PDB file of C-alpha atoms in Angstrom:
ATOM      1  CA  UNK A   1      22.352 -11.698  14.619  1.00 66.00           C
ATOM      2  CA  UNK A   2      23.754 -10.260  11.412  1.00 69.00           C
ATOM      3  CA  UNK A   3      26.961 -12.255  11.915  1.00 66.00           C
ATOM      4  CA  UNK A   4      24.980 -15.479  11.352  1.00 66.00           C
ATOM      5  CA  UNK A   5      23.890 -14.298   7.911  1.00 67.00           C
ATOM      6  CA  UNK A   6      27.434 -13.264   7.032  1.00 68.00           C
ATOM      7  CA  UNK A   7      28.879 -16.510   8.397  1.00 67.00           C
ATOM      8  CA  UNK A   8      26.471 -18.648   6.418  1.00 69.00           C
ATOM      9  CA  UNK A   9      27.201 -16.694   3.268  1.00 66.00           C
ATOM     10  CA  UNK A  10      30.963 -17.092   3.844  1.00 64.00           C
ATOM     11  CA  UNK A  11      30.402 -20.854   3.963  1.00 62.00           C
ATOM     12  CA  UNK A  12      28.552 -20.738   0.645  1.00 68.00           C
ATOM     13  CA  UNK A  13      24.923 -20.666   1.803  1.00 70.00           C
ATOM     14  CA  UNK A  14      22.739 -18.973  -0.791  1.00 80.00           C
ATOM     15  CA  UNK A  15      19.629 -19.268   1.377  1.00 89.00           C
ATOM     16  CA  UNK A  16      19.083 -18.193   4.970  1.00 90.00           C
ATOM     17  CA  UNK A  17      16.270 -19.864   6.931  1.00 93.00           C
ATOM     18  CA  UNK A  18      15.330 -17.952  10.079  1.00 95.00           C
ATOM     19  CA  UNK A  19      13.016 -18.851  12.937  1.00 94.00           C
ATOM     20  CA  UNK A  20      11.874 -16.632  15.769  1.00 94.00           C
ATOM     21  CA  UNK A  21       9.589 -16.414  18.777  1.00 92.00           C
ATOM     22  CA  UNK A  22       6.955 -13.705  18.508  1.00 94.00           C
ATOM     23  CA  UNK A  23       3.935 -12.195  20.175  1.00 93.00           C
ATOM     24  CA  UNK A  24       0.683 -12.480  18.244  1.00 95.00           C
ATOM     25  CA  UNK A  25      -0.994  -9.210  17.296  1.00 96.00           C
ATOM     26  CA  UNK A  26      -3.444 -10.505  14.677  1.00 97.00           C
ATOM     27  CA  UNK A  27      -6.403 -12.204  16.366  1.00 94.00           C
ATOM     28  CA  UNK A  28      -5.918 -15.605  14.672  1.00 96.00           C
ATOM     29  CA  UNK A  29      -2.272 -15.819  15.743  1.00 96.00           C
ATOM     30  CA  UNK A  30      -2.563 -17.376  19.191  1.00 91.00           C
ATOM     31  CA  UNK A  31       0.262 -19.129  21.043  1.00 91.00           C
ATOM     32  CA  UNK A  32       1.400 -22.172  19.079  1.00 92.00           C
ATOM     33  CA  UNK A  33       0.637 -20.688  15.642  1.00 95.00           C
ATOM     34  CA  UNK A  34       3.229 -20.576  12.859  1.00 97.00           C
ATOM     35  CA  UNK A  35       3.508 -17.671  10.441  1.00 98.00           C
ATOM     36  CA  UNK A  36       5.683 -17.185   7.389  1.00 98.00           C
ATOM     37  CA  UNK A  37       7.138 -13.695   7.456  1.00 99.00           C
ATOM     38  CA  UNK A  38       6.313 -12.067   4.115  1.00 98.00           C
ATOM     39  CA  UNK A  39       7.396  -8.537   5.111  1.00 98.00           C
ATOM     40  CA  UNK A  40       8.593  -6.655   8.163  1.00 97.00           C
ATOM     41  CA  UNK A  41       8.403  -3.321   9.948  1.00 96.00           C
ATOM     42  CA  UNK A  42      11.695  -2.177  11.470  1.00 93.00           C
ATOM     43  CA  UNK A  43      11.090  -0.425  14.796  1.00 88.00           C
ATOM     44  CA  UNK A  44      14.379  -1.688  16.234  1.00 84.00           C
ATOM     45  CA  UNK A  45      16.035   1.537  15.138  1.00 82.00           C
ATOM     46  CA  UNK A  46      19.280  -0.256  14.401  1.00 82.00           C
ATOM     47  CA  UNK A  47      21.019  -0.312  11.037  1.00 84.00           C
ATOM     48  CA  UNK A  48      22.859  -3.614  10.510  1.00 86.00           C
ATOM     49  CA  UNK A  49      24.536  -2.264   7.356  1.00 88.00           C
ATOM     50  CA  UNK A  50      25.965   0.835   9.067  1.00 88.00           C
ATOM     51  CA  UNK A  51      29.730   1.122   9.231  1.00 86.00           C
ATOM     52  CA  UNK A  52      32.285  -0.440   6.906  1.00 86.00           C
ATOM     53  CA  UNK A  53      30.767  -2.393   4.036  1.00 82.00           C
ATOM     54  CA  UNK A  54      31.395  -6.131   4.262  1.00 84.00           C
ATOM     55  CA  UNK A  55      32.671  -7.987   1.172  1.00 82.00           C
ATOM     56  CA  UNK A  56      29.897  -9.021  -1.198  1.00 85.00           C
ATOM     57  CA  UNK A  57      27.248  -6.747   0.315  1.00 85.00           C
ATOM     58  CA  UNK A  58      25.285  -3.950  -1.295  1.00 87.00           C
ATOM     59  CA  UNK A  59      25.118  -0.732   0.701  1.00 90.00           C
ATOM     60  CA  UNK A  60      21.471  -0.144  -0.278  1.00 92.00           C
ATOM     61  CA  UNK A  61      19.800  -3.521  -0.926  1.00 92.00           C
ATOM     62  CA  UNK A  62      16.330  -3.682  -2.445  1.00 92.00           C
ATOM     63  CA  UNK A  63      13.908  -4.551   0.345  1.00 94.00           C
ATOM     64  CA  UNK A  64      10.692  -4.551  -1.706  1.00 95.00           C
ATOM     65  CA  UNK A  65      10.568  -8.350  -1.291  1.00 96.00           C
ATOM     66  CA  UNK A  66      12.837  -9.199   1.641  1.00 96.00           C
ATOM     67  CA  UNK A  67      11.421 -12.714   2.035  1.00 98.00           C
ATOM     68  CA  UNK A  68      11.496 -15.084  -0.926  1.00 96.00           C
ATOM     69  CA  UNK A  69       8.028 -15.818  -2.359  1.00 96.00           C
ATOM     70  CA  UNK A  70       9.111 -19.066  -4.009  1.00 94.00           C
ATOM     71  CA  UNK A  71      10.550 -20.352  -0.721  1.00 94.00           C
ATOM     72  CA  UNK A  72       7.348 -19.375   1.107  1.00 96.00           C
ATOM     73  CA  UNK A  73       5.215 -21.269  -1.423  1.00 96.00           C
ATOM     74  CA  UNK A  74       7.514 -24.257  -1.033  1.00 93.00           C
ATOM     75  CA  UNK A  75       7.187 -24.098   2.786  1.00 95.00           C
ATOM     76  CA  UNK A  76       3.401 -23.906   2.444  1.00 97.00           C
ATOM     77  CA  UNK A  77       3.388 -27.069   0.306  1.00 95.00           C
ATOM     78  CA  UNK A  78       5.510 -28.907   2.872  1.00 94.00           C
ATOM     79  CA  UNK A  79       3.272 -27.686   5.729  1.00 96.00           C
ATOM     80  CA  UNK A  80       0.105 -28.744   3.903  1.00 96.00           C
ATOM     81  CA  UNK A  81       1.512 -32.223   3.269  1.00 94.00           C
ATOM     82  CA  UNK A  82       2.491 -32.498   6.955  1.00 93.00           C
ATOM     83  CA  UNK A  83      -0.879 -31.222   8.210  1.00 95.00           C
ATOM     84  CA  UNK A  84       0.664 -28.106   9.760  1.00 95.00           C
ATOM     85  CA  UNK A  85      -1.264 -24.811   9.647  1.00 96.00           C
ATOM     86  CA  UNK A  86       0.952 -22.053   8.295  1.00 97.00           C
ATOM     87  CA  UNK A  87      -0.182 -18.502   7.545  1.00 98.00           C
ATOM     88  CA  UNK A  88       1.621 -15.446   6.163  1.00 99.00           C
ATOM     89  CA  UNK A  89       2.006 -12.064   7.751  1.00 99.00           C
ATOM     90  CA  UNK A  90       4.079  -9.030   8.674  1.00 99.00           C
ATOM     91  CA  UNK A  91       6.699  -9.172  11.438  1.00 98.00           C
ATOM     92  CA  UNK A  92       7.123  -6.065  13.585  1.00 97.00           C
ATOM     93  CA  UNK A  93      10.635  -5.766  14.979  1.00 95.00           C
ATOM     94  CA  UNK A  94      11.467  -4.073  18.275  1.00 93.00           C
ATOM     95  CA  UNK A  95      15.032  -3.962  19.541  1.00 85.00           C
ATOM     96  CA  UNK A  96      14.611  -5.615  22.933  1.00 80.00           C
ATOM     97  CA  UNK A  97      15.855  -7.267  25.062  1.00 86.00           C
ATOM     98  CA  UNK A  98      12.648  -6.243  26.803  1.00 85.00           C
ATOM     99  CA  UNK A  99       9.193  -7.323  25.688  1.00 85.00           C
ATOM    100  CA  UNK A 100       7.209  -4.725  23.752  1.00 88.00           C
ATOM    101  CA  UNK A 101       4.933  -2.209  25.443  1.00 90.00           C
ATOM    102  CA  UNK A 102       1.162  -2.089  24.833  1.00 91.00           C
ATOM    103  CA  UNK A 103       1.635   1.283  23.074  1.00 93.00           C
ATOM    104  CA  UNK A 104       4.237  -0.237  20.739  1.00 92.00           C
ATOM    105  CA  UNK A 105       1.818  -3.062  19.955  1.00 94.00           C
ATOM    106  CA  UNK A 106      -0.936  -0.564  19.115  1.00 95.00           C
ATOM    107  CA  UNK A 107       1.466   1.335  16.839  1.00 95.00           C
ATOM    108  CA  UNK A 108       2.579  -1.879  15.143  1.00 96.00           C
ATOM    109  CA  UNK A 109      -1.016  -3.028  14.682  1.00 96.00           C
ATOM    110  CA  UNK A 110      -1.900   0.331  13.095  1.00 97.00           C
ATOM    111  CA  UNK A 111       1.131  -0.026  10.809  1.00 97.00           C
ATOM    112  CA  UNK A 112       0.019  -3.498   9.687  1.00 98.00           C
ATOM    113  CA  UNK A 113       2.125  -5.867  11.802  1.00 98.00           C
ATOM    114  CA  UNK A 114       0.684  -9.291  12.587  1.00 98.00           C
ATOM    115  CA  UNK A 115       3.319 -10.367  15.136  1.00 98.00           C
ATOM    116  CA  UNK A 116       6.068  -8.653  17.130  1.00 97.00           C
ATOM    117  CA  UNK A 117       9.520  -9.893  18.088  1.00 95.00           C
ATOM    118  CA  UNK A 118      13.136  -8.996  18.815  1.00 93.00           C
ATOM    119  CA  UNK A 119      15.095 -10.713  16.025  1.00 93.00           C
ATOM    120  CA  UNK A 120      15.025 -11.716  12.348  1.00 95.00           C
ATOM    121  CA  UNK A 121      15.017  -8.262  10.726  1.00 95.00           C
ATOM    122  CA  UNK A 122      18.768  -7.487  11.041  1.00 93.00           C
ATOM    123  CA  UNK A 123      19.616 -10.951   9.738  1.00 93.00           C
ATOM    124  CA  UNK A 124      17.195 -10.607   6.820  1.00 95.00           C
ATOM    125  CA  UNK A 125      18.589  -7.191   5.872  1.00 94.00           C
ATOM    126  CA  UNK A 126      22.187  -8.436   5.920  1.00 92.00           C
ATOM    127  CA  UNK A 127      21.255 -11.581   3.983  1.00 93.00           C
ATOM    128  CA  UNK A 128      19.504  -9.539   1.293  1.00 95.00           C
ATOM    129  CA  UNK A 129      22.476  -7.151   1.132  1.00 93.00           C
ATOM    130  CA  UNK A 130      24.636 -10.183   0.360  1.00 93.00           C
ATOM    131  CA  UNK A 131      22.287 -11.595  -2.265  1.00 93.00           C
ATOM    132  CA  UNK A 132      20.913 -14.465  -0.179  1.00 92.00           C
ATOM    133  CA  UNK A 133      17.350 -15.720  -0.374  1.00 94.00           C
ATOM    134  CA  UNK A 134      15.501 -15.512   2.947  1.00 96.00           C
ATOM    135  CA  UNK A 135      12.753 -17.633   4.494  1.00 96.00           C
ATOM    136  CA  UNK A 136      11.527 -16.748   7.994  1.00 98.00           C
ATOM    137  CA  UNK A 137       9.121 -18.720  10.175  1.00 97.00           C
ATOM    138  CA  UNK A 138       7.638 -16.964  13.177  1.00 97.00           C
ATOM    139  CA  UNK A 139       6.571 -19.093  16.142  1.00 94.00           C
ATOM    140  CA  UNK A 140       3.830 -17.325  18.096  1.00 94.00           C
ATOM    141  CA  UNK A 141       4.594 -17.908  21.771  1.00 90.00           C
ATOM    142  CA  UNK A 142       2.256 -15.396  23.441  1.00 87.00           C
ATOM    143  CA  UNK A 143      -0.294 -12.670  22.793  1.00 87.00           C
ATOM    144  CA  UNK A 144       1.517  -9.365  22.321  1.00 88.00           C
ATOM    145  CA  UNK A 145       1.653  -7.028  25.327  1.00 80.00           C
ATOM    146  CA  UNK A 146      -1.694  -5.468  26.141  1.00 77.00           C
ATOM    147  CA  UNK A 147      -3.700  -7.954  24.053  1.00 79.00           C
ATOM    148  CA  UNK A 148      -3.885 -10.831  26.512  1.00 68.00           C
ATOM    149  CA  UNK A 149      -5.374 -11.054  29.953  1.00 60.00           C
ATOM    150  CA  UNK A 150      -2.007 -11.453  31.633  1.00 67.00           C
ATOM    151  CA  UNK A 151       1.446  -9.927  31.419  1.00 66.00           C
ATOM    152  CA  UNK A 152       3.975 -11.406  29.009  1.00 66.00           C
ATOM    153  CA  UNK A 153       5.898 -14.071  30.899  1.00 68.00           C
ATOM    154  CA  UNK A 154       9.249 -15.456  29.705  1.00 74.00           C
ATOM    155  CA  UNK A 155       8.493 -18.939  31.068  1.00 77.00           C
ATOM    156  CA  UNK A 156       5.223 -19.053  29.101  1.00 75.00           C
ATOM    157  CA  UNK A 157       7.071 -17.904  25.986  1.00 69.00           C
ATOM    158  CA  UNK A 158       9.598 -20.716  26.411  1.00 75.00           C
ATOM    159  CA  UNK A 159       6.866 -23.329  26.995  1.00 77.00           C
ATOM    160  CA  UNK A 160       4.907 -22.360  23.880  1.00 72.00           C
ATOM    161  CA  UNK A 161       8.154 -22.168  21.931  1.00 74.00           C
ATOM    162  CA  UNK A 162       8.865 -25.787  22.800  1.00 78.00           C
ATOM    163  CA  UNK A 163       5.368 -26.899  21.739  1.00 78.00           C
ATOM    164  CA  UNK A 164       5.417 -25.037  18.424  1.00 79.00           C
ATOM    165  CA  UNK A 165       9.084 -25.871  17.944  1.00 81.00           C
ATOM    166  CA  UNK A 166       8.092 -29.458  17.269  1.00 84.00           C
ATOM    167  CA  UNK A 167       6.062 -28.303  14.248  1.00 90.00           C
ATOM    168  CA  UNK A 168       8.968 -26.149  13.066  1.00 90.00           C
ATOM    169  CA  UNK A 169      11.293 -29.146  13.360  1.00 90.00           C
ATOM    170  CA  UNK A 170       8.980 -31.195  11.126  1.00 90.00           C
ATOM    171  CA  UNK A 171       8.938 -28.397   8.546  1.00 92.00           C
ATOM    172  CA  UNK A 172      12.705 -27.936   8.588  1.00 91.00           C
ATOM    173  CA  UNK A 173      13.382 -31.677   8.368  1.00 91.00           C
ATOM    174  CA  UNK A 174      11.473 -31.661   5.074  1.00 88.00           C
ATOM    175  CA  UNK A 175      12.535 -28.241   3.798  1.00 88.00           C
ATOM    176  CA  UNK A 176      16.280 -28.152   4.386  1.00 85.00           C
ATOM    177  CA  UNK A 177      17.224 -31.204   2.286  1.00 84.00           C
ATOM    178  CA  UNK A 178      14.993 -29.966  -0.536  1.00 78.00           C
ATOM    179  CA  UNK A 179      16.517 -26.476  -0.364  1.00 77.00           C
ATOM    180  CA  UNK A 180      20.013 -27.941  -0.374  1.00 75.00           C
ATOM    181  CA  UNK A 181      19.171 -30.022  -3.452  1.00 70.00           C
ATOM    182  CA  UNK A 182      18.339 -26.990  -5.469  1.00 62.00           C
TER     183      UNK A 182
END
């Protein structure tokens, strides 16, 4: 995960665009929804900056705004023009590789998380430590554990990911060239 942020930075990328699959906690975030990550809660209990400091990284990066507000506004404009519904919210990170438990979902909901997933946060932390701007789009692929009528199923997650992935592809096709231009 964090290696992708470092690799992109080594190649000169000043912006990191992340996508993820997530379970919807907030009631309006059903499978197929897209959410811009505007903050996160780290329950993965891993520290991607632990150990030797990598070149160009701060040991203690400011995380008061981990996701770039200007990039989010830009993504919202692109989504509006393309007729794609895009909301903002808080991403709750659990380490995985197992799906979250219902108790973890309740804790994340109480803490203010809107979705839950197993990626994105380490990459965002490392990118911010290296001075990169970060944009993250969360693809809701299922209701979080304990909130739906059925158990979380990997096949269902993959199916909804493919459906919503088409909307993400439209967004990225418009966003990436504009981000690269400046």
